[in-house]
Coordinates of C-alpha atoms in Angstrom, one line a residue:
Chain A
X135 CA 38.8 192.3 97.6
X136 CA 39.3 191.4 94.5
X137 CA 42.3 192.8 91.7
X138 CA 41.4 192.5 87.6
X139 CA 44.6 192.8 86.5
X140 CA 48.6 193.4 88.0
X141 CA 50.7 195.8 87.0
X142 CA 53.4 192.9 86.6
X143 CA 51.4 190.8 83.6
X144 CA 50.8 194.3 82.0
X145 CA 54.8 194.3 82.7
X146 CA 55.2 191.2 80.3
X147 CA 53.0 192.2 78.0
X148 CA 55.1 195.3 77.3
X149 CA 58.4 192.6 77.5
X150 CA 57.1 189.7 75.4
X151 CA 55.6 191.9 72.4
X152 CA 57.1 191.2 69.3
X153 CA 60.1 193.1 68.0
X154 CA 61.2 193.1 71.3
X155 CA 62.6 197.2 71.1
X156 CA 63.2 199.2 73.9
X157 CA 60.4 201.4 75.2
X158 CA 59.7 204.1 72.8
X159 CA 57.0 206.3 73.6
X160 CA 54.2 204.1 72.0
X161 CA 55.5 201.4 74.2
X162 CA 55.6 203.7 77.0
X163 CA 52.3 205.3 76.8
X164 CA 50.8 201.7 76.6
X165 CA 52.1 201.0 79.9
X166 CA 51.2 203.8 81.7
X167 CA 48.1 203.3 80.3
X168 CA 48.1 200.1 81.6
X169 CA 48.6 200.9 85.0
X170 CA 46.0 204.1 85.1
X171 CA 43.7 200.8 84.2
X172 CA 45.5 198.1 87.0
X173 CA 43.6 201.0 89.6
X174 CA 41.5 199.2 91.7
X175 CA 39.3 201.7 93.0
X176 CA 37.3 201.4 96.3
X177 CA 35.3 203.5 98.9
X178 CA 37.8 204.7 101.2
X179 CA 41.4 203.7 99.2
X180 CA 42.9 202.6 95.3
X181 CA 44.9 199.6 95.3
X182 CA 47.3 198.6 92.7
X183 CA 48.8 194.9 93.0
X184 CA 52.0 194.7 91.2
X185 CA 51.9 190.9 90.7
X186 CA 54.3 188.6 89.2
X187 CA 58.1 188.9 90.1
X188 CA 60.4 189.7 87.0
X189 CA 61.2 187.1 84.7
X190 CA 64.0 186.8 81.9
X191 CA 65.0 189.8 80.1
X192 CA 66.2 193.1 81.3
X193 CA 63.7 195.0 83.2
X194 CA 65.1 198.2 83.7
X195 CA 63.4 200.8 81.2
X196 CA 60.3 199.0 82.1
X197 CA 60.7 199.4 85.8
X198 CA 61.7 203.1 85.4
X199 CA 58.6 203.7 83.3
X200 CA 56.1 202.3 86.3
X201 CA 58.1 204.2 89.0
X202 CA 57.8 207.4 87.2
X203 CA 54.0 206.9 86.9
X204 CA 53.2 205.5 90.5
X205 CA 55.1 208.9 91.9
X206 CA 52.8 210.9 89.3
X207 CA 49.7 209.0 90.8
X208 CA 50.8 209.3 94.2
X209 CA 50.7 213.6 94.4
X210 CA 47.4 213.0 94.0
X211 CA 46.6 210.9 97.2
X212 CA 46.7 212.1 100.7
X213 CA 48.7 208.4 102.0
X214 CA 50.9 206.1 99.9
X215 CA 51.4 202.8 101.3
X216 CA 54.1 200.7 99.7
X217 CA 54.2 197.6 100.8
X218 CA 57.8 196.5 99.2
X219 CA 59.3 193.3 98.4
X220 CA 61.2 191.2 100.8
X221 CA 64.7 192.2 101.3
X222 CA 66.8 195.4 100.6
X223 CA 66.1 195.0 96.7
X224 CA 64.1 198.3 96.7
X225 CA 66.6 200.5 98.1
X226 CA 69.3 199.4 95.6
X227 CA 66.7 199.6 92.7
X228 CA 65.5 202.9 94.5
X229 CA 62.0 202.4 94.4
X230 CA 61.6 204.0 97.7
X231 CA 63.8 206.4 97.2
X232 CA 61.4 209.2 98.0
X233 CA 59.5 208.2 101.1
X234 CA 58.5 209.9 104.0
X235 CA 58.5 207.5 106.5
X236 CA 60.0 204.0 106.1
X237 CA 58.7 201.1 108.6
X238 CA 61.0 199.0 108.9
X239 CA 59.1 195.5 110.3
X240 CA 61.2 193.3 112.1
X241 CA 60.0 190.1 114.4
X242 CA 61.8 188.9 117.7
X243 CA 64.6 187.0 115.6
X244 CA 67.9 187.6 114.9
X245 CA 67.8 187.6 111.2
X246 CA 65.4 189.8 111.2
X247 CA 66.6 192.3 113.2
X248 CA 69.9 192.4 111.2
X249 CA 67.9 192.6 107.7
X250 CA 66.5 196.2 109.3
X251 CA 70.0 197.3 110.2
X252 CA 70.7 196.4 106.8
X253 CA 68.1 198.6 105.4
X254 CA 69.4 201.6 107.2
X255 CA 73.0 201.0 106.5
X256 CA 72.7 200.9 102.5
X257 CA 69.8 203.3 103.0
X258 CA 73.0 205.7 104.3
X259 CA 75.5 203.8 101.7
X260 CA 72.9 204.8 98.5
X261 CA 72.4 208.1 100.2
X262 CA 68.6 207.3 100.9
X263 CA 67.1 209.6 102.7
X264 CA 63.5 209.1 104.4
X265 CA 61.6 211.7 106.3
X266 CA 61.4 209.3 109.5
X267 CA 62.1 206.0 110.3
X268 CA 59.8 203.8 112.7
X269 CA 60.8 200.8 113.7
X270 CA 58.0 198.6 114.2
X271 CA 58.6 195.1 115.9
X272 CA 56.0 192.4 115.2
X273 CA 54.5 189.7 116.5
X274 CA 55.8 190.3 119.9
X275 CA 55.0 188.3 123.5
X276 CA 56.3 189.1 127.3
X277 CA 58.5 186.0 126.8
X278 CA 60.1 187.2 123.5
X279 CA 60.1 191.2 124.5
X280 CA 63.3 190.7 126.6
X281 CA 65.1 189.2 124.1
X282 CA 64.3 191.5 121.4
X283 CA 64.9 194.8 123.0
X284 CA 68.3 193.2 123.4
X285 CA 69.0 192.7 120.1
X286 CA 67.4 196.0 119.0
X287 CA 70.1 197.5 121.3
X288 CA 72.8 195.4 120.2
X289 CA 72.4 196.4 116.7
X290 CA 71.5 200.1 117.3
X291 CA 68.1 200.0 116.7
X292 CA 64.9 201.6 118.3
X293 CA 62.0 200.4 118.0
X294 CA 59.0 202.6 117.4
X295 CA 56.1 200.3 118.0
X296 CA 55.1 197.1 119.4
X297 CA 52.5 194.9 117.4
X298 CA 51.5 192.2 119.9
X299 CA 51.7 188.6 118.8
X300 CA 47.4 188.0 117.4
X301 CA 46.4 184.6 116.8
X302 CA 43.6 185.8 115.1
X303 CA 45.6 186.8 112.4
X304 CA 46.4 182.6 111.3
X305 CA 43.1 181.9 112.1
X306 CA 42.1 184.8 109.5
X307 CA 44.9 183.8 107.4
X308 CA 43.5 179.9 107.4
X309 CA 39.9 181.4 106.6
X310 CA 40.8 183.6 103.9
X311 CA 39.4 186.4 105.7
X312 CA 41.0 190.3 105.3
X313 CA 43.3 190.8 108.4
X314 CA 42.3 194.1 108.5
X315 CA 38.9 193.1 109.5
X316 CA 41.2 192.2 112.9
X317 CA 38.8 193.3 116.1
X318 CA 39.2 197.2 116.7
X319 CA 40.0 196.3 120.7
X320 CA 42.1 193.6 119.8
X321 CA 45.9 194.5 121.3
X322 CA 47.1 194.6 117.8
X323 CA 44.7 196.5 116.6
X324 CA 45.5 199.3 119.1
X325 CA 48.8 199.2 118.7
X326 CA 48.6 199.5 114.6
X327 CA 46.1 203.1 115.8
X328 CA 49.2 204.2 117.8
X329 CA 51.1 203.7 114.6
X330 CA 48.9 205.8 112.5
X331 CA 48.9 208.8 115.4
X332 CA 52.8 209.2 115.0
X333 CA 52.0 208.6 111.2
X334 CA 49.4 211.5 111.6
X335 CA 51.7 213.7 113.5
X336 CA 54.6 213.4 111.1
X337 CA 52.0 214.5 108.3
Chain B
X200 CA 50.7 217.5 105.3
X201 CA 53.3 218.2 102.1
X202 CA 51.2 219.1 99.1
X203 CA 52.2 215.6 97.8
X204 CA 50.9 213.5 100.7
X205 CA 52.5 211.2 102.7
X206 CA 54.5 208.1 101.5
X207 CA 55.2 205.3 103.7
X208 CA 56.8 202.2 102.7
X209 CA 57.0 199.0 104.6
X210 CA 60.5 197.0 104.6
X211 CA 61.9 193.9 106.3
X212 CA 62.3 190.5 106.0
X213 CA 60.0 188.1 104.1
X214 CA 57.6 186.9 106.9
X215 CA 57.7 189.5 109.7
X216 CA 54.2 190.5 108.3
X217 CA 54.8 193.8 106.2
X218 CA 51.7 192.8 104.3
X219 CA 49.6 192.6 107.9
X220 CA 50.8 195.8 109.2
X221 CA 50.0 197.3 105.6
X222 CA 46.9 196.4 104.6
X223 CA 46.0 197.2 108.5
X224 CA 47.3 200.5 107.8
X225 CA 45.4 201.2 104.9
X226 CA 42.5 200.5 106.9
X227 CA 43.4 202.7 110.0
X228 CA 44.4 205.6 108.0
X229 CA 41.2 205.9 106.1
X230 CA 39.2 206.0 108.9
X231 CA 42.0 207.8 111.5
X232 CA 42.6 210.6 108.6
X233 CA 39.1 211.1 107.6
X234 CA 38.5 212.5 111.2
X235 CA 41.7 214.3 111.8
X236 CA 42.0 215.8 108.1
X237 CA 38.2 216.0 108.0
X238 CA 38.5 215.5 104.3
X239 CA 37.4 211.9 102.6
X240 CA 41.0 210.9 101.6
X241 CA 41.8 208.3 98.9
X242 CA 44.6 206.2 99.7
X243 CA 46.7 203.7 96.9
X244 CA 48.3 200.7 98.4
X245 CA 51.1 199.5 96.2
X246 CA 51.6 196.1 96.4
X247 CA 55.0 195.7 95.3
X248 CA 55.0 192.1 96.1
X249 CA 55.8 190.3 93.5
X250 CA 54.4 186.9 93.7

């Protein structure tokens, strides 16, 4: 799969034009046409890859501009998927501030499971609120299960799902090949379909 | 459903494999909701990744 163009260089085109002004309507229009045209359309889903982090300059009027079209575009689709940047950044900048259902990942470490308490104690702080939360823990083994359900409970988490631990996916990974072209009887495979029930059942 | 569809974000720590579970996701959904909606459904993956 392959993506023309990100929403991010479109970003600093809009940033880096001359007479650097904020974002009047001509500006704004540009952008959002800009990211009707970042699109990618395919059989069964439309992807837009947001691309390059932020770099100097204030952001802000641009950022609002591309929220406010991606929830326009979204009412139009039966699933958005937002696959958000690493860390609790999004909730503060309140890009997911209207989702349905937040999955929070976490892996059998301790860091991580403290990043998703985190998540839901600013989620609470900014006054976040998401339709449902699923916790879904990754990469997870007999050995490591113990240990993880431990710290789940220790920092008041419960998790939804288990995602076994897939070699496949490194090996995939290594190759270059999708991940999602993982086995359908593969263990993490069937655990990612038990996912999309509950999703289906929420919806 | 809500009229708008559903939105579902992925959050965590870099490396627990948000992107996996995602783009799996994606994948699952098209084919899982196609036969439980009935309906060919289009589904946007936002990549908010920025790197």
């Amino acid at each position: 799969m392959s993506v023309k163009r990100s929403v991010g260089q479109s970003r600093e085109d809009i940033i880096n034009a001359p007479m650097r002004s904020p974002v009047t309507n001509s500006k704004q229009e540009h952008l959002e046409q800009a990211i009707h045209e970042s699109i990618e359309e395919f059989p069964k889903f439309d992807i837009i890859v947001m691309g390059r982090s932020e770099g100097e300059g204030c952001y802000c009027a641009v950022n609002h501009v591309i929220r406010g079209v991606i929830d326009t575009r979204a009412r139009g689709y039966d699933f958005t998927i937002i696959d958000c940047h690493a860390g609790l950044e999004h909730l503060s900048r309140r890009t997911t501030r209207d989702v349905d259902i937040m999955l929070v990942v976490v892996e059998p470490t301790k860091n991580s499971v403290q990043t998703a308490k985190r998540v839901m104690e600013i989620a609470k702080e900014l006054h976040i609120q998401f339709g449902a939360v699923f916790v879904v823990a990754n990469r997870v083994t007999p050995e490591n299960r113990p240990r993880l359900d431990e710290m789940a409970k220790e920092n008041g988490l419960e998790i939804t799902a288990y995602v076994p631990f897939e070699p496949l996916v490194n090996e995939y990974d290594g190759m270059g090949k999708p991940v999602s072209d993982l086995p359908k009887d593969s263990p993490a495979s069937r655990a990612i379909d038990e996912i999309c029930q509950k999703i289906l059942s929420y919806a | 459903m809500s009229a708008k569809g559903i939105t579902i974000a992925l959050s965590g720590k870099g490396g627990v494999g948000k992107t996996f579970i995602s783009s799996m996701l994606v994948k699952r959904l098209a084919e899982h909701a196609a036969f439980w909606l009935s309906t060919p459904i289009r589904i946007p993956t936002s990549l908010r990744r920025w790197a």
